[in-house]
Coordinates of C-alpha atoms and ligand atoms in Angstrom, one line a residue:
M1 CA 71.0 8.7 -22.1
I2 CA 73.2 8.8 -18.9
V3 CA 71.8 11.0 -16.0
T4 CA 74.3 12.1 -13.6
I5 CA 73.1 12.4 -9.9
P6 CA 74.5 16.0 -8.5
N7 CA 77.8 15.5 -6.6
S8 CA 76.4 17.7 -3.9
L9 CA 73.4 16.1 -2.4
S10 CA 72.4 19.5 -0.7
P11 CA 68.6 20.2 -1.0
A12 CA 69.3 23.1 -3.1
S13 CA 71.0 21.1 -5.7
I14 CA 68.5 18.1 -5.6
L15 CA 65.8 20.7 -6.3
A16 CA 67.9 22.1 -9.4
F17 CA 68.6 18.4 -10.5
A18 CA 64.6 18.1 -10.5
A19 CA 64.2 20.9 -12.7
E20 CA 67.1 19.6 -15.1
L21 CA 65.1 16.0 -15.4
D22 CA 62.1 18.1 -16.5
E23 CA 63.9 19.2 -19.2
L24 CA 65.4 15.9 -20.6
P25 CA 64.5 15.0 -23.8
P26 CA 62.4 11.6 -24.6
A27 CA 64.7 8.6 -24.5
D28 CA 64.2 4.8 -24.6
L29 CA 66.7 4.1 -22.0
Y30 CA 67.9 6.5 -18.8
E31 CA 70.6 5.6 -16.9
F32 CA 71.1 7.3 -13.6
D33 CA 74.9 7.2 -12.4
F34 CA 75.1 7.6 -8.5
G35 CA 78.8 8.1 -8.5
R36 CA 81.2 7.8 -5.8
G37 CA 79.7 7.1 -2.1
R38 CA 79.1 10.4 -0.1
W39 CA 77.2 12.3 2.4
F40 CA 73.6 11.5 1.9
P41 CA 71.4 13.2 4.7
P42 CA 68.0 12.0 5.7
F43 CA 66.1 15.0 4.0
S44 CA 68.1 14.8 0.8
M45 CA 67.6 11.1 0.5
L46 CA 63.6 11.8 0.9
L47 CA 63.8 14.5 -2.0
L48 CA 65.9 12.6 -4.6
A49 CA 63.5 9.5 -4.1
I50 CA 60.5 11.6 -4.6
I51 CA 61.9 13.2 -7.6
L52 CA 63.3 9.9 -9.0
K53 CA 59.8 8.0 -8.3
R54 CA 58.0 11.0 -10.1
F55 CA 60.1 10.6 -13.2
R56 CA 59.7 7.0 -13.3
D57 CA 56.0 7.2 -12.9
A58 CA 55.7 9.6 -15.6
R59 CA 57.5 7.6 -17.8
P60 CA 55.9 4.1 -17.8
D61 CA 57.2 3.0 -21.4
C62 CA 61.0 3.6 -21.1
R63 CA 63.5 1.9 -19.2
C64 CA 65.3 3.2 -16.2
R65 CA 68.6 1.8 -14.8
A66 CA 70.9 2.5 -12.0
R67 CA 74.8 2.3 -11.8
N68 CA 77.1 2.9 -9.0
H69 CA 74.2 2.6 -6.8
E70 CA 76.6 -0.1 -4.8
N71 CA 78.5 2.8 -3.4
H72 CA 75.8 4.1 -1.4
T73 CA 75.7 1.4 1.5
Y74 CA 74.1 3.8 3.9
A75 CA 71.5 5.0 1.8
A76 CA 70.6 1.3 0.4
H77 CA 70.2 0.5 4.2
L78 CA 67.7 3.1 5.0
G79 CA 65.6 1.9 2.2
F80 CA 66.5 5.1 -0.5
F81 CA 66.7 3.1 -3.5
R82 CA 63.6 0.8 -3.0
S83 CA 61.6 3.9 -2.3
F84 CA 61.6 4.7 -6.0
G85 CA 61.3 1.1 -7.2
L86 CA 64.8 -0.1 -7.8
Q87 CA 65.3 -3.5 -6.1
H88 CA 68.3 -2.6 -4.2
G89 CA 68.8 -2.5 -0.3
N90 CA 66.2 -2.7 2.2
A91 CA 62.6 -1.8 1.6
P92 CA 61.4 1.5 3.2
G93 CA 60.8 0.8 6.9
A94 CA 62.8 -2.4 6.8
A95 CA 66.0 -1.2 8.6
P96 CA 65.9 -1.6 12.4
G97 CA 65.4 1.8 13.3
S98 CA 68.5 1.3 15.9
D99 CA 71.5 3.7 16.4
N100 CA 69.2 6.9 16.4
Y101 CA 67.8 7.1 13.1
V102 CA 64.3 6.3 11.3
P103 CA 64.8 4.9 7.9
I104 CA 62.7 6.2 5.1
T105 CA 59.1 5.0 6.3
A106 CA 55.7 5.5 4.7
L107 CA 52.8 6.1 6.8
A108 CA 49.4 5.3 5.2
V109 CA 47.0 8.2 5.9
E110 CA 44.0 5.6 5.7
E111 CA 45.8 3.4 8.3
I112 CA 46.0 6.3 10.8
R113 CA 42.2 6.9 10.2
R114 CA 41.4 3.2 10.6
E115 CA 43.4 3.0 13.7
A116 CA 41.7 6.1 15.1
A117 CA 38.3 4.7 14.6
D118 CA 39.1 1.2 15.7
R119 CA 40.5 2.4 19.0
W120 CA 37.6 5.2 19.2
I121 CA 39.9 7.9 19.7
E122 CA 40.9 11.1 17.7
V123 CA 43.4 11.0 14.6
G124 CA 45.5 13.5 16.3
D125 CA 45.8 11.2 19.3
V126 CA 47.1 8.5 17.1
I127 CA 49.4 10.9 15.2
E128 CA 50.8 11.8 18.7
G129 CA 51.3 8.4 19.6
K130 CA 53.5 7.8 16.5
A131 CA 55.2 10.7 16.7
R132 CA 56.2 10.1 20.4
E133 CA 57.3 6.6 19.0
L134 CA 59.6 8.2 16.4
A135 CA 61.2 10.3 18.6
G136 CA 61.8 7.5 21.1
V137 CA 63.8 5.7 18.2
L138 CA 65.7 8.8 17.6
T139 CA 66.6 9.9 21.0
R140 CA 66.5 6.4 22.8
T141 CA 64.4 7.9 25.4
D142 CA 61.0 8.9 26.4
Q143 CA 61.3 12.3 28.2
G144 CA 63.5 15.3 28.2
A145 CA 63.8 18.4 26.0
L146 CA 65.0 16.7 23.1
F147 CA 62.3 14.1 23.2
D148 CA 59.6 16.7 23.6
T149 CA 60.8 18.9 21.0
L150 CA 61.0 16.3 18.2
S151 CA 57.8 14.4 19.2
Y152 CA 55.8 17.9 19.2
S153 CA 57.6 19.0 16.0
I154 CA 57.2 15.5 14.3
R155 CA 53.4 15.4 15.3
E156 CA 52.4 19.0 13.9
I157 CA 54.2 18.3 10.5
I158 CA 52.5 14.7 10.3
R159 CA 49.1 16.2 11.2
N160 CA 49.5 18.7 8.5
T161 CA 49.9 16.1 5.9
V162 CA 46.9 14.3 7.3
E163 CA 45.0 17.2 7.6
H164 CA 45.6 19.1 4.6
S165 CA 47.6 17.5 1.8
E166 CA 44.9 15.2 0.6
A167 CA 48.0 12.6 -0.4
P168 CA 47.3 9.0 0.5
E169 CA 50.8 8.5 2.4
L170 CA 53.5 10.5 3.9
L171 CA 57.4 9.7 4.0
I172 CA 59.6 10.3 7.2
C173 CA 63.4 9.7 7.5
A174 CA 65.3 10.9 10.3
Q175 CA 68.7 10.7 11.9
Y176 CA 70.0 12.0 15.4
W177 CA 74.0 12.4 15.5
P178 CA 74.6 12.8 19.4
S179 CA 78.5 13.6 18.7
R180 CA 77.3 16.5 16.6
N181 CA 74.7 17.6 18.7
E182 CA 72.3 17.6 15.5
V183 CA 69.0 16.0 14.6
E184 CA 67.7 16.1 11.0
V185 CA 64.0 15.0 10.1
G186 CA 62.4 15.0 6.8
I187 CA 58.8 14.8 6.2
A188 CA 57.3 14.8 2.7
D189 CA 53.9 14.3 1.1
A190 CA 53.2 14.2 -2.7
G191 CA 49.7 16.1 -2.2
I192 CA 48.1 19.0 -3.2
G193 CA 50.7 21.6 -1.8
I194 CA 50.5 24.6 0.3
M195 CA 49.3 27.0 -2.1
N196 CA 46.3 24.8 -3.1
S197 CA 45.4 24.0 0.3
L198 CA 45.6 27.6 1.9
R199 CA 43.7 29.1 -1.0
R200 CA 40.7 27.2 0.6
N201 CA 40.5 29.9 2.9
P202 CA 39.3 33.0 0.9
S203 CA 41.4 35.5 2.9
F204 CA 44.3 33.7 1.2
A205 CA 42.8 32.7 -2.3
E206 CA 45.0 35.1 -4.3
L207 CA 48.4 34.3 -3.1
D208 CA 51.1 32.4 -5.4
E209 CA 53.1 29.5 -4.5
R210 CA 55.9 31.5 -3.1
Q211 CA 53.5 33.8 -1.1
A212 CA 51.6 31.1 0.4
V213 CA 54.9 29.1 1.4
Q214 CA 55.7 32.3 3.5
T215 CA 52.7 32.9 4.7
A216 CA 51.8 29.4 6.0
L217 CA 54.5 30.0 8.3
M218 CA 52.8 33.1 10.1
P219 CA 50.7 32.6 13.3
G220 CA 47.2 32.1 13.0
V221 CA 47.4 31.5 9.1
S222 CA 45.5 28.4 7.9
G223 CA 43.7 27.0 5.0
N224 CA 40.9 25.7 7.0
P225 CA 38.4 28.6 6.9
L226 CA 37.1 27.4 10.5
A227 CA 40.4 27.9 12.1
G228 CA 40.1 29.2 15.8
T229 CA 36.5 28.3 16.0
G230 CA 34.7 25.7 18.0
S231 CA 36.2 23.7 21.2
D232 CA 37.8 20.7 19.6
V233 CA 41.6 20.6 20.9
W234 CA 42.6 19.1 17.4
Q235 CA 40.9 22.0 15.6
N236 CA 43.4 24.0 13.5
S237 CA 44.3 27.5 14.6
G238 CA 47.3 28.4 12.2
Y239 CA 50.2 27.7 14.6
G240 CA 51.8 24.1 13.7
L241 CA 54.2 25.4 11.2
Y242 CA 54.9 28.8 13.2
M243 CA 55.8 27.0 16.3
T244 CA 57.8 24.3 14.4
N245 CA 59.9 26.8 12.4
R246 CA 60.7 28.9 15.4
I247 CA 61.8 26.0 17.4
C248 CA 64.1 24.7 14.8
R249 CA 65.6 28.4 14.3
S250 CA 66.8 28.4 17.9
G251 CA 70.4 27.3 16.8
G252 CA 69.0 24.9 13.9
K253 CA 67.2 25.5 10.6
F254 CA 64.0 25.0 8.9
M255 CA 63.2 24.2 5.3
I256 CA 59.9 24.1 3.7
C257 CA 59.4 23.1 -0.1
S258 CA 56.2 23.1 -1.8
G259 CA 55.7 23.3 -5.7
H260 CA 58.0 25.5 -7.2
A261 CA 58.9 27.6 -3.9
G262 CA 61.0 26.8 -0.9
I263 CA 62.3 28.8 1.8
Q264 CA 65.0 28.0 4.4
L265 CA 65.0 29.9 7.7
T266 CA 67.9 30.3 10.2
A267 CA 67.8 32.4 13.4
T268 CA 69.1 35.5 11.3
N269 CA 68.8 34.6 7.6
K270 CA 65.9 33.6 5.2
T271 CA 66.8 32.1 1.7
D272 CA 64.4 31.6 -1.2
L273 CA 64.9 28.1 -2.8
E274 CA 63.4 27.4 -6.4
G275 CA 61.7 24.1 -6.1
N276 CA 59.8 21.6 -8.2
L277 CA 58.3 19.1 -6.0
P278 CA 54.9 17.5 -5.9
G279 CA 53.3 18.2 -2.9
T280 CA 55.2 19.4 0.6
A281 CA 58.6 18.8 2.0
I282 CA 59.7 20.0 5.4
R283 CA 63.1 19.6 7.0
L284 CA 63.8 20.1 10.5
L285 CA 67.3 20.5 11.8
I286 CA 67.6 20.8 15.2
N287 CA 70.7 22.0 17.2
T288 CA 70.4 19.9 20.6
N289 CA 73.1 22.4 22.5
R290 CA 70.2 25.0 22.3
L291 CA 67.4 23.2 23.7
T292 CA 65.5 24.6 26.6
D293 CA 62.3 23.2 28.1
L294 CA 59.9 23.3 25.4
R295 CA 56.7 23.8 27.4
E296 CA 58.4 27.3 28.2
Q297 CA 59.3 28.0 24.8
L298 CA 56.0 26.9 23.4
Q299 CA 54.4 29.4 25.7
R300 CA 56.6 32.2 24.9
F301 CA 56.3 31.6 21.0
H302 CA 52.6 31.3 21.7
E303 CA 52.3 34.8 23.3
E304 CA 54.4 36.3 20.8
G305 CA 52.5 34.9 18.0
R306 CA 49.1 35.9 19.1
R307 CA 50.5 39.5 19.2
A308 CA 51.9 39.1 15.8
A309 CA 48.7 37.4 14.5
Q310 CA 46.8 40.8 15.2
T311 CA 48.2 42.5 12.3
I312 CA 48.2 39.8 9.9
R313 CA 45.3 39.8 7.5
G314 CA 43.5 36.7 7.4
A315 CA 45.0 35.3 10.5
N316 CA 43.0 33.6 13.3
R317 CA 43.1 36.0 16.2
N318 CA 41.1 34.0 18.5
F319 CA 42.9 33.0 22.0
A320 CA 41.7 29.6 22.5
S321 CA 44.5 27.4 22.7
T322 CA 44.5 24.3 20.4
A323 CA 46.7 21.3 20.2
S324 CA 49.3 22.8 17.9
Q325 CA 50.0 25.1 20.9
M326 CA 50.3 22.5 23.3
L327 CA 53.3 20.1 23.9
S328 CA 50.8 17.2 24.3
V329 CA 47.1 16.6 24.3
D330 CA 46.7 12.9 25.2
F331 CA 49.9 12.4 27.3
Q332 CA 49.6 15.9 29.0
S333 CA 49.2 15.2 32.7
D334 CA 50.9 16.5 35.9
Q335 CA 51.5 13.1 37.0
I336 CA 54.7 12.9 39.3
D337 CA 57.0 9.7 38.1
D338 CA 56.2 7.6 41.0
D339 CA 52.6 7.9 40.4
F340 CA 50.6 5.1 38.6
Ligands
ATP1 N1 51.6 19.2 4.1 C1 50.6 20.0 3.8 N2 50.0 20.1 2.6 C2 49.2 21.2 2.2 N3 49.2 22.2 2.9 C3 49.7 22.2 4.0 C4 50.5 21.2 4.4 N4 51.1 21.6 5.5 C5 50.7 22.9 5.8 N5 49.7 23.5 4.9 C6 48.8 24.7 4.9 O1 49.6 25.6 5.8 C7 48.5 26.0 6.5 C8 49.1 26.4 7.9 O2 49.7 25.1 8.7 P1 49.4 25.1 10.2 O3 50.2 23.8 10.7 O4 50.7 26.5 10.6 O5 48.3 25.3 10.6 P2 47.1 24.6 10.6 O6 47.5 23.1 10.4 O7 46.0 25.0 9.7 O8 46.6 24.5 12.1 P3 47.1 24.1 13.4 O9 48.4 23.5 13.1 O10 47.1 24.9 14.3 O11 46.2 22.6 13.8 C9 47.5 25.0 6.7 O12 46.4 25.4 7.2 C10 47.4 24.2 5.2 O13 47.0 25.0 4.6
MG2 MG1 48.9 22.3 11.5

């Protein structure tokens, strides 16, 4: 049976393709036709790789073959084909990661935890280090509004997969196009999904998948029933997704898909998407023309979020600041450039 990969590789058409794959009748051989070379953005690459891997894993007894995959040199370079098991192109993480991109890269949660234990530091600190490293690869710098925005947002999304998804690993893929003033970051896990995680908090136990995805973006909303308590700076307070979606929406877009539900948000619009995805996938599209000092921005969102949280049922209304409301925890200092 020939299965044609959709012509448009937008997230919406890939999600629709995932639903089609579910409906395919049993066959001994599935031949996936990748068609002509075309625009293959990082998040779409992640989504398609996850969906094809799931299809493959669910049918251990049948054969899956690819055709026309040679037309996609960029995707092959970034580890796309190997990430779902086809021996073509680079392995995930193998491309050098120059030219402002991060190839499809798997981060193992266990390794992050082990590194934290070995170095006697918090898991959050290890994640912050990794996020800064990735933001550095994308921007070729270690300071400025774009670097801050990326390291903060990547840190918060990676933290979520480590703290909430129960998945053994996460995948990340990203690219910065300086000439287009745009950065795209995709981060995905094949974990329990937003609804199952949010339901651990009795206040959100009744939410369905779509309501859960929508609610998780609100300030103070956390699946962790202890959110907002204690004095640990890495304690959850329910602000990570609220802050990152607001940052992206100043001129860019934020997309989150989990299970059967997805949402895309821009400064003025909300679009519902039908999904069919194991776990959670997030796309950050950042317009680099619109970036302002992130510390000020976080402060403003933080204050607005706290006001809004007062009216959200089940939201954490504690006023203590935690990591998700701060630009940097481990690296936060008032150090002047010349000091050492
Ligand atoms: N990758 C994920 N997998 C499963 N659930 C998730 C994932 N990301 C977010 N969630 C759910 O969405 C909730 C809200 O996430 P958010 O980052 O806004 O807050 P938090 O992580 O609880 O707290 P904070 O970010 O302030 O530390 C989480 O508590 C969790 O229940
Ligand atoms: Mg969080």
